[in-house]
Tab-separated table of C-alpha atoms and ligand atoms in Angstrom:
chain	number	residue	atom	x	y	z
A	1	MET	CA	53.084	88.679	119.206
A	2	ARG	CA	54.078	91.683	120.910
A	3	VAL	CA	53.048	91.531	124.413
A	4	PHE	CA	53.620	94.435	127.278
A	5	SER	CA	52.356	94.666	130.840
A	6	GLY	CA	53.214	96.451	133.909
A	7	ILE	CA	52.731	96.476	137.809
A	8	GLN	CA	53.283	99.066	140.303
A	9	PRO	CA	55.719	98.445	142.998
A	10	SER	CA	53.594	100.009	145.728
A	11	GLY	CA	52.495	97.752	148.560
A	12	ALA	CA	53.045	93.975	148.794
A	13	MET	CA	51.827	91.780	145.653
A	14	HIS	CA	48.541	89.894	146.449
A	15	ILE	CA	46.917	86.911	144.636
A	16	GLY	CA	44.781	89.187	142.773
A	17	ASN	CA	47.841	90.666	141.229
A	18	TYR	CA	48.905	87.130	140.538
A	19	LEU	CA	45.902	85.497	139.188
A	20	GLY	CA	44.891	88.566	137.390
A	21	ALA	CA	48.146	89.408	135.813
A	22	ILE	CA	51.115	87.704	136.701
A	23	LYS	CA	50.292	84.107	136.094
A	24	GLN	CA	49.247	85.046	132.479
A	25	TRP	CA	52.362	87.089	131.903
A	26	VAL	CA	54.491	83.961	132.738
A	27	LYS	CA	52.117	81.714	130.436
A	28	VAL	CA	52.373	83.781	127.384
A	29	GLN	CA	56.203	84.916	127.721
A	30	GLY	CA	58.415	84.726	124.974
A	31	PRO	CA	61.166	86.724	123.020
A	32	GLU	CA	58.318	89.449	122.151
A	33	SER	CA	57.239	89.858	125.928
A	34	PHE	CA	57.959	93.226	127.611
A	35	TYR	CA	57.110	93.197	131.488
A	36	CYS	CA	57.746	96.300	133.582
A	37	VAL	CA	57.882	97.432	137.232
A	38	VAL	CA	56.181	100.841	136.644
A	39	ASP	CA	57.890	102.896	139.359
A	40	LEU	CA	56.971	106.197	137.905
A	41	HIS	CA	53.162	105.092	138.370
A	42	ALA	CA	53.940	104.510	141.873
A	43	LEU	CA	54.678	108.236	142.348
A	44	THR	CA	50.843	109.217	141.958
A	45	LEU	CA	50.357	108.180	145.602
A	46	GLN	CA	52.215	109.030	148.812
A	47	ILE	CA	55.226	106.682	149.119
A	48	GLU	CA	58.659	107.163	150.898
A	49	PRO	CA	61.493	107.035	148.513
A	50	GLY	CA	63.330	104.368	150.724
A	51	GLU	CA	60.348	102.299	150.301
A	52	LEU	CA	59.866	102.754	146.624
A	53	ARG	CA	63.454	101.720	146.089
A	54	GLU	CA	63.196	98.674	148.235
A	55	GLN	CA	59.736	97.530	146.747
A	56	THR	CA	60.997	97.862	143.262
A	57	THR	CA	63.773	95.410	143.954
A	58	ASP	CA	61.226	93.149	145.766
A	59	TYR	CA	58.831	93.294	142.789
A	60	VAL	CA	61.478	92.298	140.407
A	61	ALA	CA	62.226	89.240	142.697
A	62	SER	CA	58.633	88.399	142.944
A	63	LEU	CA	58.205	88.439	139.306
A	64	LEU	CA	61.094	86.304	138.485
A	65	ALA	CA	59.786	83.941	141.494
A	66	SER	CA	56.560	83.779	139.935
A	67	GLY	CA	58.073	82.120	136.745
A	68	LEU	CA	59.169	85.107	134.420
A	69	ASP	CA	62.342	84.113	132.732
A	70	PRO	CA	64.953	86.799	131.972
A	71	ASP	CA	66.455	84.589	129.270
A	72	VAL	CA	63.089	84.344	127.551
A	73	CYS	CA	61.319	87.664	128.077
A	74	THR	CA	62.401	91.238	129.036
A	75	LEU	CA	61.929	92.492	132.392
A	76	PHE	CA	62.668	96.075	133.362
A	77	VAL	CA	62.141	99.070	135.441
A	78	GLN	CA	59.960	101.880	133.853
A	79	SER	CA	62.124	104.764	134.931
A	80	HIS	CA	65.202	103.305	133.587
A	81	VAL	CA	63.818	103.764	129.954
A	82	ALA	CA	63.622	107.499	129.323
A	83	SER	CA	61.209	107.256	126.396
A	84	HIS	CA	58.097	106.509	128.827
A	85	ALA	CA	58.288	109.905	130.480
A	86	GLN	CA	59.052	111.670	127.002
A	87	MET	CA	56.181	109.745	125.122
A	88	SER	CA	53.800	110.792	128.231
A	89	TRP	CA	54.394	114.445	127.451
A	90	LEU	CA	53.625	114.080	123.935
A	91	LEU	CA	50.300	112.023	124.558
A	92	GLU	CA	49.214	114.343	127.348
A	93	CYS	CA	48.876	116.783	124.464
A	94	VAL	CA	46.630	114.438	122.532
A	95	ALA	CA	44.531	113.082	125.675
A	96	THR	CA	41.820	115.279	126.817
A	97	TYR	CA	40.931	116.410	130.322
A	98	GLY	CA	37.389	115.189	129.862
A	99	GLU	CA	38.371	111.513	129.150
A	100	LEU	CA	40.855	111.375	131.830
A	101	SER	CA	38.483	112.897	134.616
A	102	ARG	CA	35.945	110.244	133.849
A	103	MET	CA	38.267	107.324	134.805
A	104	THR	CA	36.768	105.220	137.609
A	105	GLN	CA	40.070	104.751	139.322
A	106	PHE	CA	40.863	108.539	139.093
A	107	LYS	CA	37.399	109.314	140.789
A	108	GLU	CA	38.090	106.830	143.354
A	109	LYS	CA	41.724	107.506	144.318
A	110	SER	CA	41.283	111.500	144.268
A	111	SER	CA	38.151	111.275	146.363
A	112	ARG	CA	40.216	109.419	149.093
A	113	GLN	CA	43.008	111.851	148.913
A	114	GLU	CA	42.887	115.702	149.891
A	115	GLY	CA	45.278	117.663	147.335
A	116	HIS	CA	45.718	114.708	145.057
A	117	ARG	CA	48.464	114.849	142.650
A	118	VAL	CA	47.932	115.954	138.908
A	119	GLY	CA	49.773	112.658	138.020
A	120	LEU	CA	46.775	110.677	139.317
A	121	LEU	CA	44.802	112.350	136.598
A	122	THR	CA	47.406	111.665	133.996
A	123	TYR	CA	48.122	108.101	134.968
A	124	PRO	CA	46.334	106.490	132.103
A	125	VAL	CA	48.532	108.538	129.616
A	126	LEU	CA	51.723	107.149	131.148
A	127	MET	CA	50.316	103.988	130.770
A	128	ALA	CA	49.282	104.452	127.209
A	129	SER	CA	52.913	105.458	126.566
A	130	ASP	CA	54.207	102.273	128.228
A	131	ILE	CA	52.050	100.128	125.764
A	132	LEU	CA	52.258	102.186	122.662
A	133	LEU	CA	56.221	102.351	122.739
A	134	TYR	CA	56.412	98.557	122.341
A	135	GLU	CA	54.111	98.566	119.291
A	136	THR	CA	52.017	96.051	121.546
A	137	ALA	CA	49.370	93.741	120.428
A	138	GLU	CA	48.206	92.350	123.620
A	139	VAL	CA	48.085	93.664	127.239
A	140	PRO	CA	47.433	90.873	129.760
A	141	VAL	CA	45.879	92.623	132.534
A	142	GLY	CA	43.192	92.368	135.377
A	143	ASP	CA	39.439	93.339	134.541
A	144	ASP	CA	40.098	96.731	136.493
A	145	GLN	CA	42.395	97.848	133.725
A	146	ARG	CA	40.033	97.467	131.126
A	147	GLN	CA	39.090	101.031	131.151
A	148	HIS	CA	42.406	102.221	131.007
A	149	LEU	CA	43.073	99.937	127.944
A	150	GLU	CA	40.094	101.604	126.297
A	151	VAL	CA	41.542	105.064	126.595
A	152	THR	CA	44.847	103.774	125.478
A	153	ARG	CA	43.072	102.751	122.246
A	154	GLU	CA	41.182	105.937	121.938
A	155	ILE	CA	44.413	107.957	122.370
A	156	ALA	CA	46.438	105.896	119.915
A	157	THR	CA	43.574	106.081	117.247
A	158	ARG	CA	43.281	109.939	117.712
A	159	PHE	CA	46.896	110.358	117.268
A	160	ASN	CA	47.029	108.303	114.104
A	161	ASN	CA	44.337	110.093	112.596
A	162	ARG	CA	45.837	113.594	113.431
A	163	TYR	CA	49.396	112.908	112.630
A	164	GLY	CA	49.617	109.731	110.392
A	165	GLU	CA	49.932	106.121	111.177
A	166	THR	CA	52.209	105.795	114.164
A	167	PHE	CA	50.930	103.258	116.514
A	168	VAL	CA	49.791	99.767	116.774
A	169	ILE	CA	46.212	99.721	118.471
A	170	PRO	CA	46.582	97.295	121.648
A	171	LYS	CA	43.913	95.101	123.112
A	172	ALA	CA	43.441	93.885	126.716
A	173	VAL	CA	43.659	90.199	127.375
A	174	LEU	CA	41.745	88.774	130.417
A	175	PRO	CA	42.382	85.499	132.189
A	176	PRO	CA	39.409	82.944	131.980
A	177	SER	CA	39.303	82.992	135.850
A	178	GLY	CA	40.756	85.330	138.571
A	179	ALA	CA	40.308	88.481	136.194
A	180	ARG	CA	38.670	90.194	139.321
A	181	VAL	CA	39.553	88.755	142.551
A	182	MET	CA	37.465	90.438	145.336
A	183	ASP	CA	38.505	91.589	148.920
A	184	LEU	CA	37.915	88.849	151.324
A	185	GLN	CA	36.245	90.884	153.932
A	186	GLU	CA	34.129	93.221	151.418
A	187	PRO	CA	33.380	90.984	148.592
A	188	SER	CA	31.665	93.853	146.770
A	189	ARG	CA	35.060	95.555	145.910
A	190	LYS	CA	38.501	94.044	144.307
A	191	MET	CA	41.173	92.819	146.367
A	192	SER	CA	43.672	95.998	146.217
A	193	LYS	CA	46.966	96.739	147.400
A	194	SER	CA	46.224	100.171	148.591
A	195	VAL	CA	42.490	99.857	149.832
A	196	SER	CA	42.142	96.274	151.107
A	197	SER	CA	42.749	95.539	155.093
A	198	PRO	CA	45.260	92.911	155.947
A	199	LEU	CA	42.463	90.352	156.127
A	200	GLY	CA	41.056	91.351	153.003
A	201	LYS	CA	43.926	90.459	150.823
A	202	ILE	CA	46.299	87.281	150.605
A	203	LEU	CA	50.028	88.234	149.845
A	204	LEU	CA	52.424	86.170	148.063
A	205	THR	CA	54.614	86.297	150.930
A	206	ASP	CA	52.078	85.374	153.529
A	207	GLU	CA	52.883	82.543	155.967
A	208	PRO	CA	50.749	79.089	155.470
A	209	ALA	CA	48.959	80.229	158.885
A	210	GLU	CA	48.094	83.593	157.724
A	211	ILE	CA	46.587	82.288	154.563
A	212	GLU	CA	44.416	79.625	156.416
A	213	LYS	CA	43.479	82.384	158.808
A	214	LYS	CA	42.450	84.815	156.168
A	215	ILE	CA	40.369	82.214	154.274
A	216	LYS	CA	38.792	80.830	157.239
A	217	LYS	CA	37.537	84.585	158.321
A	218	ALA	CA	36.717	85.385	154.711
A	219	VAL	CA	33.111	86.875	154.599
A	220	THR	CA	30.424	84.313	153.169
A	221	ASP	CA	26.784	84.125	153.748
A	222	THR	CA	24.326	82.412	155.930
A	223	ASP	CA	22.276	80.172	153.902
A	224	GLY	CA	24.710	77.372	153.798
A	225	GLU	CA	24.300	76.235	150.094
A	226	VAL	CA	27.583	75.870	148.077
A	227	ARG	CA	26.737	77.388	144.719
A	228	PHE	CA	28.433	79.877	142.223
A	229	ASP	CA	26.319	82.828	142.112
A	230	TRP	CA	28.028	86.367	142.038
A	231	GLU	CA	24.478	88.089	142.535
A	232	GLN	CA	23.339	86.149	145.805
A	233	LYS	CA	26.694	84.720	146.916
A	234	PRO	CA	29.396	87.248	146.265
A	235	GLY	CA	31.700	85.993	149.077
A	236	LEU	CA	31.448	82.320	148.390
A	237	SER	CA	31.568	82.800	144.586
A	238	ASN	CA	35.020	84.877	145.063
A	239	LEU	CA	36.389	81.864	147.023
A	240	LEU	CA	35.285	79.495	144.183
A	241	GLU	CA	36.792	81.906	141.765
A	242	ILE	CA	40.213	81.783	143.543
A	243	TYR	CA	40.112	78.119	143.629
A	244	SER	CA	39.550	78.017	139.928
A	245	GLY	CA	42.176	80.351	139.445
A	246	PHE	CA	44.726	78.052	141.022
A	247	SER	CA	43.380	74.908	140.046
A	248	GLY	CA	42.187	75.383	136.313
A	249	GLU	CA	39.019	73.811	137.210
A	250	SER	CA	35.790	75.616	136.600
A	251	PRO	CA	33.990	77.334	139.539
A	252	GLU	CA	30.804	75.386	138.918
A	253	SER	CA	32.381	71.910	139.041
A	254	ILE	CA	34.298	72.982	142.252
A	255	ALA	CA	31.050	73.874	143.880
A	256	ALA	CA	29.432	70.683	143.118
A	257	ARG	CA	32.063	68.797	145.179
A	258	TYR	CA	31.240	70.554	148.260
A	259	GLU	CA	28.401	70.636	150.812
A	260	ARG	CA	29.869	72.669	153.479
A	261	TYR	CA	31.607	76.344	153.389
A	262	GLY	CA	34.216	74.988	155.960
A	263	ASP	CA	35.289	72.027	153.707
A	264	LEU	CA	35.540	74.223	150.819
A	265	LYS	CA	37.655	76.816	152.737
A	266	SER	CA	40.026	74.184	154.144
A	267	ASP	CA	40.867	72.624	150.854
A	268	LEU	CA	41.253	76.094	149.162
A	269	ALA	CA	43.869	77.029	151.967
A	270	ILE	CA	45.695	73.738	151.294
A	271	LEU	CA	45.691	74.952	147.436
A	272	VAL	CA	46.785	78.352	147.790
A	273	VAL	CA	49.474	77.550	150.483
A	274	GLU	CA	50.865	74.817	148.193
A	275	SER	CA	50.753	77.037	145.061
A	276	LEU	CA	52.662	79.774	146.997
A	277	ARG	CA	55.190	77.746	148.399
A	278	ALA	CA	57.664	77.388	145.638
A	279	ILE	CA	56.830	81.169	144.718
A	280	THR	CA	57.842	82.215	148.093
A	281	GLU	CA	61.016	79.903	148.503
A	282	ARG	CA	62.435	81.195	145.309
A	283	TYR	CA	61.614	84.963	146.333
A	284	HIS	CA	63.679	84.611	149.357
A	285	GLU	CA	66.690	83.047	147.397
A	286	LEU	CA	66.651	85.670	144.917
A	287	ARG	CA	66.322	88.614	147.178
A	288	ARG	CA	69.501	87.451	148.883
A	289	ASP	CA	71.273	88.313	145.574
A	290	PRO	CA	70.416	92.192	144.942
A	291	ALA	CA	73.512	92.358	142.316
A	292	GLY	CA	72.211	89.555	140.428
A	293	LEU	CA	68.564	91.363	140.209
A	294	ASP	CA	70.265	94.438	139.157
A	295	ALA	CA	72.213	92.900	136.283
A	296	ILE	CA	68.591	91.407	134.950
A	297	VAL	CA	66.823	94.840	134.974
A	298	SER	CA	69.892	96.697	133.571
A	299	LEU	CA	69.938	94.093	130.735
A	300	GLY	CA	66.070	94.420	130.559
A	301	SER	CA	66.253	98.295	130.282
A	302	GLN	CA	68.976	97.940	127.468
A	303	LYS	CA	66.583	95.512	125.418
A	304	ALA	CA	63.426	97.744	126.067
A	305	SER	CA	65.279	100.942	125.138
A	306	ALA	CA	66.335	99.537	121.805
A	307	VAL	CA	62.685	99.054	121.027
A	308	ALA	CA	61.102	102.163	122.572
A	309	GLU	CA	63.406	104.808	121.481
A	310	PRO	CA	62.625	104.606	117.694
A	311	VAL	CA	59.056	104.429	118.272
A	312	TYR	CA	59.213	107.704	120.422
A	313	LEU	CA	61.248	109.432	117.703
A	314	ARG	CA	58.635	108.422	115.037
A	315	ALA	CA	55.959	109.787	117.368
A	316	ALA	CA	57.857	113.029	118.161
A	317	LYS	CA	58.801	113.618	114.396
A	318	ALA	CA	55.150	113.075	113.464
A	319	MET	CA	54.124	115.922	115.775
A	320	GLY	CA	56.722	118.437	114.201
A	321	LEU	CA	59.499	117.991	116.648
A	322	PHE	CA	63.216	117.905	115.495
B	1	ATP	P1	45.736	99.379	143.670
B	1	ATP	O1	44.516	98.702	143.982
B	1	ATP	O2	46.499	100.015	144.860
B	1	ATP	O3	45.819	100.379	142.504
B	1	ATP	P2	46.442	96.871	142.657
B	1	ATP	O4	46.260	96.114	143.649
B	1	ATP	O5	45.134	97.298	141.551
B	1	ATP	O6	46.858	98.244	143.070
B	1	ATP	P3	48.344	97.033	140.376
B	1	ATP	O7	49.876	97.130	140.324
B	1	ATP	O8	47.794	98.501	140.121
B	1	ATP	O9	47.753	96.675	141.695
B	1	ATP	O10	47.906	95.808	139.306
B	1	ATP	C1	48.775	95.181	138.709
B	1	ATP	C2	48.014	93.987	138.033
B	1	ATP	O11	46.942	93.167	138.802
B	1	ATP	C3	46.990	94.743	137.022
B	1	ATP	O12	47.054	93.890	135.678
B	1	ATP	C4	45.737	94.685	137.493
B	1	ATP	O13	44.593	94.608	136.586
B	1	ATP	C5	45.629	93.270	138.135
B	1	ATP	N1	44.778	93.299	139.575
B	1	ATP	C6	44.984	94.197	140.568
B	1	ATP	N2	44.129	93.860	141.394
B	1	ATP	C7	43.466	92.771	141.029
B	1	ATP	C8	42.313	91.915	141.454
B	1	ATP	N3	41.757	92.104	142.570
B	1	ATP	N4	41.749	90.863	140.642
B	1	ATP	C9	42.543	90.507	139.467
B	1	ATP	N5	43.507	91.256	139.098
B	1	ATP	C10	43.939	92.447	139.714
B	2	LTN	N1	47.895	100.671	135.572
B	2	LTN	C1	48.383	99.444	135.757
B	2	LTN	C2	49.725	99.240	135.867
B	2	LTN	C3	50.292	99.615	134.538
B	2	LTN	C4	50.021	98.906	133.318
B	2	LTN	C5	50.878	99.434	132.200
B	2	LTN	C6	49.482	97.629	133.110
B	2	LTN	C7	51.129	100.602	134.212
B	2	LTN	N2	51.354	100.542	132.872
B	2	LTN	C8	50.858	99.085	130.779
B	2	LTN	C9	49.511	97.282	131.689
B	2	LTN	C10	50.315	97.878	130.649
B	2	LTN	C11	47.584	98.879	137.096
B	2	LTN	O1	47.543	97.813	137.107
B	2	LTN	N3	47.333	99.476	138.047
């Protein structure tokens, strides 16, 4: 089964990224899995060149530390494979302005930024290109990417109808728990690299004391009953969801074991610290060997190009190029 997914190297990785996406990537990885650090996507928001370069390597290290095995799957960097940008132009001439301007992420991010970049609008087309180039069947992502997957399917279907069968129609695959981890301070919105405050998100690289502090200070409610109920108790339900994401137990059965918020928070802090400990240690080890990381992504780009280029050429020919 061909699998593709990507993550932007902008801002440090948080447990929403881990539970919503990376944990599934690791679980389903195999010779047909392609995972990509999407540095071209990171250019849609303000980022210093040096920071982008540094974070791209950080992300490669974090993904390996989380359990991706370069001997099993293909891990690479988007800008190293030219077909992504090339395919994106072709698909910009298939996607419509209307469908792109209706995207929730575009509306949110463009309203926060004066003089926002055109890339913010065309972002889902580049994402569709990423996915379609690999004849992808399944895309493991968090809930916030569902809408982008729908547009990908529409663009692919429109292309196939207009120019002949060219693309496989992919589908999103969401994890059973942790598909939408919320901000610890504002549980009405998702934990986000670019929007959440430091207290609102737990980073993969946070020290144990910081993790404990953030969980302790997480916003809950005052009625005191431990119950899984997103409507009435979004803050507490988020903590139960995180617990479930790390332990595999259902949020309801976790809730049944606790009478007090404080006890739940203490145990959750221990669970998160323990779950992230091995990842953090491995990350620091890998980060000390930048040449080793370069070698991994360089091989990854070669493997990715070999799959993506023929698909790009097929699409270009179908449209009348060459
Ligand atoms: P930003 O909010 O700044 O756009 P992000 O935190 O959403 O960034 P991405 O690189 O865009 O991070 O996302 C990488 C993967 O992590 C995607 O599959 C996305 O669905 C998933 N993801 C991101 N945030 C969450 C979250 N809060 N809960 C679950 N999954 C998430
Ligand atoms: N838009 C995604 C990142 C992304 C992606 C992809 C995810 C870019 N290309 C292809 C899955 C498949 C996000 O998480 N913000």
